[in-house]
Structures are given as structure tokens and as C-alpha cells.
Amino acid sequence: MELHLKAPTLSLADKLWSINWLLVALLCLIGAVGYAVLYSAAGGSPEPWAFRHAVRLAAGLCLMLLLALVDVRVWFKIAYPLFAFGVALLVAVDVMGFAAKGAQRWIDLGPVQLQPSEIMKIALILVLARWFHPAWLDDVRRPLFLVVPLLMVAVPVALVMVQPDLGTAITLITLGGTLFFATGVRWWKFALVIALVLAVLPVGWEMMHDYQRQRVLTFLDPENDPLGAGYHIIQSKIALGSGGFWGKGYLHGSQAQLNYLPEKHTDFAFTTLAEETGFVGATATLALFLGVVLMGIHAATRARSQFARLVIIGLSMNFAVYAVINTAMVMGLIPVVGIPLPMISYGGTVMLTVLIGFGILLSADVHRDMPILRYPRR
Amino acid sequence: MQQEAERLRWFKRRSLLLGAGTCGLFGTLVGRLWYLQMAEGQRYQLLSESNRVSERLILPSRGRILDRGGRPLADNAATYRVRVVRELTPDLPGTLERLGGLLGLSRERIAEILAQAQARPRFVPVGVREDLSWEEVARIAVRAPELPGIILDAGTVRHYPEAATLAHVLGYVGPVSEPELKGESDPLLQMPEFRIGKQGVERAYDPLLRGRAGLSRVEVNAVGREMREIDRSEGTPGQDLTLSLDLDLQRFAMSRLSAETGAAAALLDVRDGGVLALASVPSFDPSLFQNGISQRNWASLRDDKLAPMVNKAFKGEYPPGSTFKMMTAIAGLETGVIKPDTRIRCTGSIWMGSIEFHCWKKGGHGAVDLAQSLERSCDCYHYEVARRLGIDRLAEYARRFGLGERTGIDLPGERPGVVPTVAWKRATLDQPWHRGETLISGIGQGYVLATPLQLAVMTARLCNGGLKIAPWLVRGGERQLACCTALEPVGVAKEHLDVVLDGMFRVVNSPSGTARSAALHTPGVLMAGKTGTSQVRRITKADRLSGAYKRKDIPWEHRDHALFVGFAPHEQPRYAVAVVVEHGGGGSAVAAPIARDLLDRALQLDATVAASPRADEPA
């Protein structure tokens, strides 16, 4: 296939026809659920959150559809430069963070705030897909071949940890692992890495100061501190649990309406939803997210180029990681790490990066029959 | 080509595994949702409800206290007060500082409020000051934005229209103290604006007067602000109490006694024991205690030698003196050691071994019979009767008339008095009884002590045909019901009572009676009674020789107590009275006129009451 020197081109009509409109519809639906939650979180008002959420959603969807029309080879070409740019930005925020003597995750560009860690998630997926694109199974199974992609994961993870932003670091590791896994890296190599990490952990624990250990313990078990960090998760569980099967009724969630629920419009938006619509509404919303992820995985398997496959599955799993970490966090299954629920939580940056990601995903899907040279001409 | 096929096969297999893994994770999430919302849902619903709902108590209005004619003696008046809620102010000390500036609160008072606020739950309002003037209300209202958590509202204060006239009987209310809080489960006591009865009727009947708290369930948000009221159950207001007391008579008694330095009187209905007046001077202003009395005021009340806080009518114990002679006489007749016509010669003193016991009349009364001995208050006669009786038999009869034990009036703090016996002296003083002490007990001196109320009860039991009435204040109260269902007889022969009553009649109405100047002004009605002059200090032989013990210039606190007990009308006794004037001198000169005036007044009131329908009796 890759011997075709003359790549076929697609007309605009072809492209529009082959956009996965069902996926777009599911995303619109999730965005609409987000509008309803934010409307309720404001006590039954489009201000201050729901209206702006809708505007961002509309703008983000337009941007997503525009990106979907972009030739997939453009992503292939910019993968390395984009990754380099992303690493540079991470170094920049770390330096600024040292200068300000505090955690720094943003680069302020006047009207827009740039969050390098969000850019890095997409850049990492693209660069790994680019690296693995020419690799046959035999290449992947050579340990030396994996050294470079391991570094591609390790460098941004290290830079993010310095911020410190454990949530994003875990997301990046998960995404890297997903792509390694999808290319067919052997199980035992994953097992080896996990075993190594577990072996190193006690040594690291021994080297830590007491106050550092205390921080880790509070982080791992916030309910030990019911007035501080634990307050959030305790109130979130009360809100969720008191929703019952049918919920307390839309606009009638007492925990959210009476402000017992912290961050009810951002990180804990899912709790607001689950309190008011109960097990039924929460499960239905989770089903929407799962639907999007499964559609993405399905799209990946029908692409002709390895690059497109890896990009699509990587971006799908990025979305899945967001949703799973956020909901598991508000349900008290994992520590509070401060990751929002995409398309539902209030916040422009995350919605924008998620929809850009889906733009690239749709682009790769639209061009799923387009071959990409194993080693393109420079 | 084959490499591509193999790569795709692996990719599809791994994608399937990723898809399955994602489904597994979402399944876990749904399982967790099921656990939280279904399995544990009930528990979290309770927690959410307790988050949401806060219960606020509503203070019931305290029951009023009325006199027998329905006139208010204690009621509730509206007042403005300012309170602070700790949870509603970000900076409690700062807010109190600003408020203190507006109201002129002292630094100590601010510290006190701070401590109180810290000790109670953060949403409970704590009283800062009550009884604000209009000007102060306006000053706070204008600066309201700078005073978060400060609540201005209308409350009630206990109002005593008669103030000092009834302070001793009604008592007063005040903030709940720590010991009162212990062992009480009534949530009302937790409220800072609640006032509990501290003395008198207010304390004895506090559970009835306070009523039951209402409950307002309000929805509160995370910072404690009340969003709306969910429901409300009004409390039960406290019960109104009607006293047996007559306001006019009480006022009259207090003003009549107030000429004396210290005095007490009790006047009661001999038929049922209802107390119509219970007076004690000096008195105090009960409103001082409303918001907690200041240290200075408290110290001056407490340390006053005249004990203004003490209702001497039932807490003051005095040697009854000659008013006790009726007991000696009754005991003598009942045991048969004397007959009504037994005559005993009084030579001015009687010898007991080597000790001489004097009669108050230096030359003696000559030979007198029993009625004459009361009429002229001959001491020798009663020394002799007591000598024949022995102390224990004398005590037994005194007890039957209510002396030596609490009358059981429905007020706290009553004193029991003393009627000594051989066993009593052994138990309390660990000393043997001397026979001489029997003699002085016979004239109500020595160890014998009685409260004015006990003396009134004794008189009532003598003149009502020997029925064991007991005094009570609150109509429908336990004491009244206990008293009036079936009156037990004292257990004394009527002819013996009649002899003693004849003697008491002659005290007032015979030319040689000790209180002949105290006849009633009410036309056509006669009274009977007995004077008493009890020694506070032992009279020495030197005093007797110099005659100094009668002089007015000995110190006040060493002078004799003046006593009088009496009843009227003589034919059909209705009222019994006892008057004690502390260190007042002679019973006939000082106490008898007061008692006469009280009985007069009671009889006059009776006449006006008889002309109009009685308020206190069912038609």
C-alpha cells in the first residue's frame, strides 16, 4: 500500500460525508448535559456558568469540525516540532514556577491562558504515533527500539512532576502505556516496569523527610483530615449517596444547592449531576462517555495507516482517562487529584483541548483510507 | 504485506483488550455508584438531611403569676435585645469590639460574651445585652453592615409590677447557671435568652411556668445561613398561676411593716391554709437579677446584716416566747397534769434546785388559773406546767400544732424551727438535758425556735377546731390539693382548746389582758391573740438589779423580739396572723397593733369581696 506514490485526495464533500457524525452528536449531548448541570449548580440560572459553557461548546465544536477537515499528513508532519514546542513550554512554566516560588501551570498570553500540560497530552500522542508508525512488530519487540519512546514519555512526565502536577503525570504515563500496549509491546515488559517501580518505592519512602511523608499520606487518604482536604470528598460522597436511585430532582440537590459541595461546577460537577438525577442519570452519563470511547476504539481499527490508528486510539483513551479519573475521584475511589470531567465541568482550557483532540481524531478518521508513507520524502 | 497484516492483527487484538479494559473500568464506576446510591443510600440521605436541616428552639412565653383576684404579680414585657451568632461573623472579637463601642460595654463583659460564644454551638445566638433603649437600637441598626452576625430582635423580660412588695414570695428569674444545667434534659435551658426561676414561686413552680419549647426546622446552607423554614411547631406557653395571696393585703402588710427595721408577718385562712399575706422587710428589687446581677449589687445584698434577700416569714427562726404558752397549756390539759381550774401561785419567780427562774412581772401574779395565766402571760404558771410535763411530752404537743418541722409551704428554703427533746439535744449538741431547760422551754425560750409562718399555722390549728391545715400559696398546686382533700384532726379535746382560746380572747378583750389596746377597729368583730416578748440575750443578775435590760439604749441587736399571734373573728375564726418584729421590744406594744391592723384589713377586704362575686371560688 505504501508503495502508492501518488496519494489520493479527498473533496470537501467527501470529507464532510465521512465525518463520524454519530460521535459528534454524542459529544453535543454530553455538552448539553454539562449545560444542564451548570444551570442547576448556579441555583437555576444560566449565569454565571451555563451560558459561557454553551458559547465555548459551540466555538469548540466549530474548531473541531475545521480540524477534522485538515489532511491527516499535516499532523504526521508537525508531530516532532509540536512535541519539541510542548517540552519547551513545560520547561518555561517550571522556570517561572521557581521564580514565583510556587506551583505554576499556566502561561498567561493576555486574553488566553496556555496550559502546556494539556498541549503535551496531544503532542505526546502524536509523537509516539509518529515514532511507531514505521515500526513493524519485529521492531517493536526489540528493547532498544523502545528506548526513544520511553524517553519521550519520561521527559514530559518529569517536567510535569516538578510543577508538581501528579494528575497530569499519571495521565501522561497512562497514555504512553496505552500506545505501547496498542503497538503490541509484550506483557512481561509492562510487568517488569511495574515491578521496578514497586521495588524503588520503599527506597524513595526511606529517603523522604517526615513532612514529605505526611503530605503523601494525606494525599492518599484525605478522609483522615475531615476539616481540610477530606471535607471535599466526604461531602461529595454524601451528595452522591443521598441521590439514591432517581435522585433528589433537577435543581433540588440540597448538597449542591446549599453549597455543602465544594467545586460543584468544576471538579465535582458529576456529583451535582448524580445527586439530582440519581443512579439513573449518573449511569446514563457514564454510558455516553463509554459510547464515545468505544466509538473511538472502533474507528482506530478501521484506519489504514498505523499513525492514524495510534492517534485515534490515543486520543480516545485520553478522553477515557479524563472521565474515569474524575468520576472515580468524586466517588472516593482514588485520591482527589484535581482533574475535571471533560465537556461537563466548567472551564475553557479543558473543553478546548478536548475538542481539539477530537478534531484531530476525526481528521484521522476522515482520512482513514489515506496511506502515509513509511518513510516520507523530506 | 504480511508484516502489515500481522501488525494490524496485533493492533486489533490489543484494541479489543483496551476496549474491554475501559468497559471494565466503567463497570467498576457503575458498581461504585450502586454501592453509594443504593446500598448506602439511606445512610447518606440521613447525613445529607442532617447537613441541610438545623433545628432552632422557639422560646415559649413564661406563665404569669396572679393574685387571688386575678391581678398580675409577674408578667412578661416586650424588650429589645442584641445577640451575636458566632458562625455568621468572620471576626467575632472585632465585631464585638465595634459593638462594644456603640453600647459602652466593658472589656470584661466582651471577654465574657466571647467565652460564652465559644462554649456553645457556633450557630446558637449569644445574648450581648437586653433592654436596649430606642436610641441604642437605632445606633446598631445604622451600623449594621459593619456588624455581621449581630442580631437585633424583640424579646421579653420578666416584669414585676409590684417589685419589692412581692420579691420575697415570687422570687425572681435569671440566666441559667452551670449547676442548674446539670441533670436537666429540657433543651430550653440551653437557650441563652431563657430565664429560670431562682427563688420563691418562680423557682418552686418553674417547670409549670416555663412551658414547652417550640421547634422551628430550617434549611441551612454550608455556612449556616438559614435559607427557609421547613416547618414549625409552636411551643406550649407556660401555665398561669393564681396565688392565694391578696395583693391589697400584701401591699398593706409590707407598708405597715416597713416602719420597722426588720420584721415579718404571715396571715392565712384558718379553714384551708391559703396564705393571704407573707411579708418580710427589708426587701429587694427583683429586676436586678433579670440579666445576671452585678457583683457589686450582689455583694451589698448578701452582706447586709438585715438579710434583705431572706423571706423571714418562713426562713427566719425566732424564739417564740410567750406565744408558745398555748402549747404548754394544751399539753398540760391533755396529759392531765393540770385541769382548766388548776390554780398556781406566782410569787415572781420559781426555784429549781439552786436556780431561780423569774416571771416577767417582778412582784408576781398571785394565784392564777390557766385562762388567767394566758391573759396576763404569767411565766411561773407555765414553768410549773412544763416542770410537771417534762420536755418530751411538751414537744409532742407542740409538734402536733406544726412547730419544729417544716410546714411544707410551696416555696423553697423553708426553715424547720426547733422544738427540743432530750434526744434532740443529745443528737445535735451531744449534751444531756438539764431540767431547768424544760422550764424555759415552757415559755418558748431556750432552744425553742419557730418561724412566723409556723406560729400562724399553730394559731390557725388552735382556732379552727383543731384541724391540721397546712399553708399553701398556689391555687391548684400540689400543696393546696394535699392540704384540703381531708383535714386531719390535731387530736386534742375540744374543751381543752376552748379553755386556751378563752385565754387568748382575754389577752385582747379583758381589762387585765396584755394586749387590751389592740382591739379591732372593725365594728362588731372581736379578735383574740397572744403577745410574746422573746429574749435574744440572757439577762444577768446585774442587768436585773440595774434594770438596764429594759432600757432602750442597749444595742439594737441585743433588744428583745416582739411577737404577736392572733385570729379573728373570735366567734367564727377566719384569719390567723403571726407578726415578729426583730428586736422590736415588747410584743404588746409593737407587734400586737400590727397584727390588729392586718386582721382589720383582711376583714374589710372580706366585706368588699362578699359584696361582689368572689373571683377565686367557683360560682
Tab-separated table of C-alpha atoms in Angstrom, chain B residues 182-524:
chain	number	residue	atom	x	y	z
B	182	LYS	CA	-26.563	19.598	85.030
B	183	GLY	CA	-29.052	16.784	85.026
B	184	GLU	CA	-31.664	18.803	83.136
B	185	SER	CA	-32.657	17.405	79.767
B	186	ASP	CA	-35.052	20.231	78.834
B	187	PRO	CA	-33.494	21.837	75.736
B	188	LEU	CA	-34.928	25.187	76.803
B	189	LEU	CA	-32.135	25.527	79.337
B	190	GLN	CA	-29.605	25.633	76.527
B	191	MET	CA	-31.118	28.821	75.151
B	192	PRO	CA	-29.196	31.903	76.234
B	193	GLU	CA	-32.349	34.026	76.458
B	194	PHE	CA	-34.141	31.528	78.661
B	195	ARG	CA	-34.663	32.694	82.244
B	196	ILE	CA	-35.056	30.167	85.018
B	197	GLY	CA	-36.783	30.709	88.357
B	198	LYS	CA	-34.177	31.315	91.046
B	199	GLN	CA	-36.231	31.864	94.184
B	200	GLY	CA	-39.748	31.776	95.572
B	201	VAL	CA	-42.720	30.819	93.429
B	202	GLU	CA	-40.661	31.371	90.270
B	203	ARG	CA	-38.356	28.574	91.358
B	204	ALA	CA	-40.828	26.243	93.075
B	205	TYR	CA	-43.149	26.233	90.066
B	206	ASP	CA	-40.533	26.731	87.346
B	207	PRO	CA	-41.425	23.544	85.426
B	208	LEU	CA	-45.055	24.725	85.147
B	209	LEU	CA	-44.214	28.356	84.417
B	210	ARG	CA	-41.592	27.771	81.747
B	211	GLY	CA	-43.803	25.878	79.302
B	212	ARG	CA	-42.527	23.731	76.447
B	213	ALA	CA	-40.162	24.928	73.728
B	214	GLY	CA	-41.399	25.211	70.172
B	215	LEU	CA	-39.281	23.940	67.321
B	216	SER	CA	-38.511	25.583	64.030
B	217	ARG	CA	-36.807	23.374	61.452
B	218	VAL	CA	-34.896	25.488	58.996
B	219	GLU	CA	-32.835	24.676	55.958
B	220	VAL	CA	-29.300	25.934	56.405
B	221	ASN	CA	-26.550	26.152	53.830
B	222	ALA	CA	-22.920	25.202	54.244
B	223	VAL	CA	-22.017	28.409	56.101
B	224	GLY	CA	-25.028	28.171	58.426
B	225	ARG	CA	-27.264	30.764	56.859
B	226	GLU	CA	-30.947	29.960	57.153
B	227	MET	CA	-32.389	29.548	53.678
B	228	ARG	CA	-36.032	28.872	54.550
B	229	GLU	CA	-38.206	27.423	57.265
B	230	ILE	CA	-39.283	23.861	56.573
B	231	ASP	CA	-41.811	23.541	59.346
B	232	ARG	CA	-42.540	24.930	62.748
B	233	SER	CA	-44.262	23.616	65.835
B	234	GLU	CA	-45.266	26.273	68.296
B	235	GLY	CA	-44.356	25.525	71.877
B	236	THR	CA	-46.733	25.459	74.789
B	237	PRO	CA	-46.715	28.684	76.781
B	238	GLY	CA	-46.118	28.373	80.488
B	239	GLN	CA	-49.080	27.950	82.781
B	240	ASP	CA	-50.511	30.958	84.602
B	241	LEU	CA	-50.521	30.536	88.372
B	242	THR	CA	-53.111	32.017	90.701
B	243	LEU	CA	-51.919	32.562	94.241
B	244	SER	CA	-53.909	32.559	97.447
B	245	LEU	CA	-52.201	35.881	98.138
B	246	ASP	CA	-54.242	39.075	98.193
B	247	LEU	CA	-52.351	41.901	96.566
B	248	ASP	CA	-54.021	44.619	98.661
B	249	LEU	CA	-53.325	42.821	101.873
B	250	GLN	CA	-49.732	42.071	100.874
B	251	ARG	CA	-49.142	45.713	99.965
B	252	PHE	CA	-50.653	46.803	103.247
B	253	ALA	CA	-48.589	44.324	105.235
B	254	MET	CA	-45.360	45.430	103.574
B	255	SER	CA	-46.042	49.097	104.116
B	256	ARG	CA	-47.178	48.521	107.697
B	257	LEU	CA	-44.042	46.516	108.478
B	258	SER	CA	-41.684	48.847	106.670
B	259	ALA	CA	-41.748	51.213	109.661
B	260	GLU	CA	-39.658	48.570	111.437
B	261	THR	CA	-36.010	47.784	110.809
B	262	GLY	CA	-36.633	44.100	110.345
B	263	ALA	CA	-39.966	42.325	110.612
B	264	ALA	CA	-42.047	39.543	109.177
B	265	ALA	CA	-45.715	38.568	109.161
B	266	ALA	CA	-47.854	35.736	107.857
B	267	LEU	CA	-51.626	35.846	107.534
B	268	LEU	CA	-53.580	32.810	106.491
B	269	ASP	CA	-57.040	31.437	106.091
B	270	VAL	CA	-57.618	29.104	109.054
B	271	ARG	CA	-60.147	26.994	107.111
B	272	ASP	CA	-57.926	25.880	104.215
B	273	GLY	CA	-54.392	27.152	104.868
B	274	GLY	CA	-54.324	29.608	101.951
B	275	VAL	CA	-51.722	32.294	102.641
B	276	LEU	CA	-53.125	35.803	102.090
B	277	ALA	CA	-50.053	37.767	103.035
B	278	LEU	CA	-46.458	36.771	103.581
B	279	ALA	CA	-44.437	39.858	104.371
B	280	SER	CA	-40.794	40.411	105.234
B	281	VAL	CA	-38.822	43.637	105.490
B	282	PRO	CA	-36.442	44.854	104.278
B	283	SER	CA	-36.963	43.658	100.701
B	284	PHE	CA	-35.067	43.938	97.384
B	285	ASP	CA	-35.678	44.769	93.737
B	286	PRO	CA	-36.155	41.504	91.809
B	287	SER	CA	-35.431	43.104	88.404
B	288	LEU	CA	-31.756	43.353	89.404
B	289	PHE	CA	-31.458	39.646	88.662
B	290	GLN	CA	-33.026	39.650	85.216
B	291	ASN	CA	-29.763	39.650	83.249
B	292	GLY	CA	-27.481	38.391	85.943
B	293	ILE	CA	-26.853	40.661	88.901
B	294	SER	CA	-23.681	42.727	89.050
B	295	GLN	CA	-21.024	41.677	91.550
B	296	ARG	CA	-21.380	44.932	93.479
B	297	ASN	CA	-25.153	44.731	93.872
B	298	TRP	CA	-24.949	41.092	94.839
B	299	ALA	CA	-22.315	41.733	97.476
B	300	SER	CA	-24.310	44.540	99.053
B	301	LEU	CA	-27.469	42.406	99.193
B	302	ARG	CA	-25.644	39.377	100.530
B	303	ASP	CA	-23.622	41.134	103.195
B	304	ASP	CA	-26.478	43.278	104.530
B	305	LYS	CA	-26.974	42.385	108.223
B	306	LEU	CA	-30.732	42.814	107.798
B	307	ALA	CA	-30.735	39.997	105.203
B	308	PRO	CA	-32.991	41.627	102.606
B	309	MET	CA	-32.746	38.517	100.393
B	310	VAL	CA	-34.281	36.297	103.063
B	311	ASN	CA	-38.020	35.987	103.478
B	312	LYS	CA	-38.082	35.960	107.254
B	313	ALA	CA	-41.718	34.861	107.336
B	314	PHE	CA	-40.664	31.269	106.652
B	315	LYS	CA	-36.873	31.385	106.696
B	316	GLY	CA	-36.416	33.392	109.884
B	317	GLU	CA	-36.327	31.361	113.133
B	318	TYR	CA	-37.123	33.179	116.361
B	319	PRO	CA	-37.673	32.128	119.980
B	320	PRO	CA	-41.493	32.229	120.129
B	321	GLY	CA	-41.523	33.442	123.749
B	322	SER	CA	-44.934	33.642	125.369
B	323	THR	CA	-46.733	32.788	122.135
B	324	PHE	CA	-45.561	29.241	122.899
B	325	LYS	CA	-47.544	29.155	126.180
B	326	MET	CA	-50.631	27.836	124.373
B	327	MET	CA	-48.615	24.712	123.598
B	328	THR	CA	-47.597	24.299	127.250
B	329	ALA	CA	-51.227	24.781	128.274
B	330	ILE	CA	-52.643	22.295	125.759
B	331	ALA	CA	-50.010	19.701	126.650
B	332	GLY	CA	-50.764	20.194	130.363
B	333	LEU	CA	-54.515	19.758	129.882
B	334	GLU	CA	-54.230	16.806	127.515
B	335	THR	CA	-51.822	14.900	129.749
B	336	GLY	CA	-53.859	15.797	132.839
B	337	VAL	CA	-51.044	17.432	134.800
B	338	ILE	CA	-53.387	20.416	135.185
B	339	LYS	CA	-57.123	20.995	134.988
B	340	PRO	CA	-58.639	24.180	133.494
B	341	ASP	CA	-59.246	25.413	137.028
B	342	THR	CA	-55.859	24.452	138.431
B	343	ARG	CA	-54.507	27.495	140.217
B	344	ILE	CA	-50.820	28.086	140.688
B	345	ARG	CA	-49.375	30.806	142.850
B	346	CYS	CA	-46.897	33.124	141.154
B	347	THR	CA	-44.544	34.915	143.517
B	348	GLY	CA	-42.442	36.493	140.773
B	349	SER	CA	-40.044	33.593	140.481
B	350	ILE	CA	-39.758	29.842	140.866
B	351	TRP	CA	-36.808	27.848	142.204
B	352	MET	CA	-35.465	24.793	140.524
B	353	GLY	CA	-32.693	23.355	142.610
B	354	SER	CA	-30.352	26.254	143.116
B	355	ILE	CA	-31.515	28.281	140.131
B	356	GLU	CA	-34.192	30.932	140.311
B	357	PHE	CA	-36.484	31.402	137.294
B	358	HIS	CA	-38.108	34.805	137.058
B	359	CYS	CA	-41.555	35.840	135.942
B	360	TRP	CA	-41.599	38.963	133.764
B	361	LYS	CA	-43.707	40.631	136.500
B	362	LYS	CA	-41.429	41.396	139.392
B	363	GLY	CA	-43.988	41.058	142.187
B	364	GLY	CA	-45.703	38.031	140.682
B	365	HIS	CA	-49.285	37.477	139.599
B	366	GLY	CA	-50.542	35.729	142.767
B	367	ALA	CA	-52.718	32.635	142.284
B	368	VAL	CA	-53.902	32.356	138.681
B	369	ASP	CA	-55.833	29.729	136.763
B	370	LEU	CA	-54.985	28.651	133.213
B	371	ALA	CA	-57.010	31.272	131.315
B	372	GLN	CA	-55.630	33.996	133.547
B	373	SER	CA	-52.107	32.735	133.022
B	374	LEU	CA	-52.502	33.330	129.287
B	375	GLU	CA	-54.362	36.622	129.748
B	376	ARG	CA	-51.593	38.051	131.892
B	377	SER	CA	-48.841	35.919	130.354
B	378	CYS	CA	-47.708	34.576	133.716
B	379	ASP	CA	-44.338	32.842	133.345
B	380	CYS	CA	-44.357	30.982	136.671
B	381	TYR	CA	-47.567	29.141	135.796
B	382	HIS	CA	-46.021	27.760	132.625
B	383	TYR	CA	-42.678	26.994	134.299
B	384	GLU	CA	-44.642	24.818	136.673
B	385	VAL	CA	-46.752	23.122	133.977
B	386	ALA	CA	-43.605	22.436	131.927
B	387	ARG	CA	-41.875	21.058	135.004
B	388	ARG	CA	-44.777	18.643	135.557
B	389	LEU	CA	-44.836	17.663	131.857
B	390	GLY	CA	-41.200	17.084	131.110
B	391	ILE	CA	-39.739	18.269	127.792
B	392	ASP	CA	-40.645	15.273	125.642
B	393	ARG	CA	-44.383	15.398	126.351
B	394	LEU	CA	-44.395	19.151	125.785
B	395	ALA	CA	-42.589	18.687	122.467
B	396	GLU	CA	-45.058	16.082	121.284
B	397	TYR	CA	-47.975	18.538	121.526
B	398	ALA	CA	-46.019	21.413	120.024
B	399	ARG	CA	-45.328	19.226	117.019
B	400	ARG	CA	-49.000	18.455	116.554
B	401	PHE	CA	-49.546	22.159	116.013
B	402	GLY	CA	-46.881	22.379	113.368
B	403	LEU	CA	-43.889	23.596	115.340
B	404	GLY	CA	-40.450	22.044	114.996
B	405	GLU	CA	-40.964	20.850	111.428
B	406	ARG	CA	-41.408	22.465	108.046
B	407	THR	CA	-44.983	23.489	107.315
B	408	GLY	CA	-44.443	22.368	103.715
B	409	ILE	CA	-45.432	25.656	102.115
B	410	ASP	CA	-44.779	25.554	98.376
B	411	LEU	CA	-41.730	27.811	98.465
B	412	PRO	CA	-38.090	26.767	98.510
B	413	GLY	CA	-35.822	27.202	101.502
B	414	GLU	CA	-38.262	26.929	104.372
B	415	ARG	CA	-36.661	26.574	107.830
B	416	PRO	CA	-37.940	23.901	110.241
B	417	GLY	CA	-37.548	25.725	113.571
B	418	VAL	CA	-36.694	23.781	116.735
B	419	VAL	CA	-38.803	22.008	119.338
B	420	PRO	CA	-36.200	20.438	121.592
B	421	THR	CA	-36.378	16.983	123.193
B	422	VAL	CA	-33.882	15.048	125.248
B	423	ALA	CA	-32.968	13.018	122.172
B	424	TRP	CA	-32.687	16.153	120.026
B	425	LYS	CA	-30.160	17.724	122.370
B	426	ARG	CA	-28.175	14.513	122.519
B	427	ALA	CA	-28.158	14.213	118.737
B	428	THR	CA	-27.325	17.805	117.849
B	429	LEU	CA	-25.283	19.084	120.775
B	430	ASP	CA	-24.221	15.785	122.340
B	431	GLN	CA	-25.143	17.071	125.781
B	432	PRO	CA	-27.511	15.790	128.460
B	433	TRP	CA	-30.799	17.608	129.023
B	434	HIS	CA	-30.992	19.850	132.095
B	435	ARG	CA	-34.289	20.055	133.926
B	436	GLY	CA	-34.019	23.844	134.039
B	437	GLU	CA	-34.155	23.882	130.260
B	438	THR	CA	-37.593	22.279	130.435
B	439	LEU	CA	-38.834	25.294	132.388
B	440	ILE	CA	-37.605	27.944	129.962
B	441	SER	CA	-38.895	25.839	127.042
B	442	GLY	CA	-42.319	26.125	128.703
B	443	ILE	CA	-42.299	29.854	127.996
B	444	GLY	CA	-40.893	29.471	124.465
B	445	GLN	CA	-37.296	30.349	125.299
B	446	GLY	CA	-34.134	28.356	125.370
B	447	TYR	CA	-33.752	26.111	122.344
B	448	VAL	CA	-37.285	26.658	121.054
B	449	LEU	CA	-37.354	28.354	117.666
B	450	ALA	CA	-40.230	28.974	115.243
B	451	THR	CA	-40.815	30.840	112.022
B	452	PRO	CA	-43.642	33.427	111.846
B	453	LEU	CA	-45.405	31.144	109.369
B	454	GLN	CA	-45.232	28.232	111.844
B	455	LEU	CA	-46.731	30.456	114.532
B	456	ALA	CA	-49.570	31.452	112.194
B	457	VAL	CA	-50.200	27.774	111.407
B	458	MET	CA	-50.177	26.964	115.145
B	459	THR	CA	-52.727	29.710	115.793
B	460	ALA	CA	-54.900	28.535	112.904
B	461	ARG	CA	-54.889	24.955	114.193
B	462	LEU	CA	-55.886	26.203	117.630
B	463	CYS	CA	-58.819	28.291	116.453
B	464	ASN	CA	-60.210	26.217	113.566
B	465	GLY	CA	-61.405	23.422	115.826
B	466	GLY	CA	-58.128	21.532	115.858
B	467	LEU	CA	-57.751	20.722	112.168
B	468	LYS	CA	-54.304	20.177	110.697
B	469	ILE	CA	-54.349	22.835	107.986
B	470	ALA	CA	-51.070	23.407	106.139
B	471	PRO	CA	-50.143	26.625	104.351
B	472	TRP	CA	-50.033	26.926	100.568
B	473	LEU	CA	-49.659	29.686	98.009
B	474	VAL	CA	-50.541	28.391	94.558
B	475	ARG	CA	-54.150	27.587	93.832
B	476	GLY	CA	-54.384	24.149	92.251
B	477	GLY	CA	-50.800	23.418	93.298
B	478	GLU	CA	-49.777	20.181	94.918
B	479	ARG	CA	-49.732	21.716	98.402
B	480	GLN	CA	-53.270	23.021	98.191
B	481	LEU	CA	-54.571	19.696	96.920
B	482	ALA	CA	-52.697	17.799	99.621
B	483	CYS	CA	-53.953	20.171	102.276
B	484	CYS	CA	-57.617	20.363	101.500
B	485	THR	CA	-58.753	16.927	100.493
B	486	ALA	CA	-59.220	15.692	104.070
B	487	LEU	CA	-58.129	17.767	107.047
B	488	GLU	CA	-56.771	15.575	109.782
B	489	PRO	CA	-57.639	16.494	113.360
B	490	VAL	CA	-54.778	17.546	115.614
B	491	GLY	CA	-56.077	15.139	118.230
B	492	VAL	CA	-56.888	17.464	121.120
B	493	ALA	CA	-60.128	17.602	123.098
B	494	LYS	CA	-62.399	20.492	122.119
B	495	GLU	CA	-62.963	21.611	125.724
B	496	HIS	CA	-59.201	21.957	126.162
B	497	LEU	CA	-58.948	24.075	123.007
B	498	ASP	CA	-61.828	26.221	124.257
B	499	VAL	CA	-60.037	26.986	127.533
B	500	VAL	CA	-56.929	28.126	125.654
B	501	LEU	CA	-58.995	30.180	123.168
B	502	ASP	CA	-60.786	31.801	126.109
B	503	GLY	CA	-57.384	32.796	127.496
B	504	MET	CA	-56.381	34.253	124.102
B	505	PHE	CA	-59.682	36.151	123.930
B	506	ARG	CA	-58.991	37.699	127.299
B	507	VAL	CA	-55.477	38.782	126.235
B	508	VAL	CA	-57.114	41.307	123.919
B	509	ASN	CA	-60.512	41.870	125.450
B	510	SER	CA	-60.035	41.689	129.227
B	511	PRO	CA	-59.046	44.826	131.161
B	512	SER	CA	-56.021	42.964	132.528
B	513	GLY	CA	-55.026	41.396	129.188
B	514	THR	CA	-51.519	42.073	127.886
B	515	ALA	CA	-52.847	43.363	124.536
B	516	ARG	CA	-56.029	45.091	125.572
B	517	SER	CA	-55.106	48.121	123.476
B	518	ALA	CA	-55.173	46.030	120.314
B	519	ALA	CA	-58.915	45.553	119.846
B	520	LEU	CA	-60.143	45.571	116.238
B	521	HIS	CA	-61.487	48.724	114.623
B	522	THR	CA	-63.936	46.693	112.562
B	523	PRO	CA	-67.265	47.193	114.330
B	524	GLY	CA	-68.946	44.173	115.832
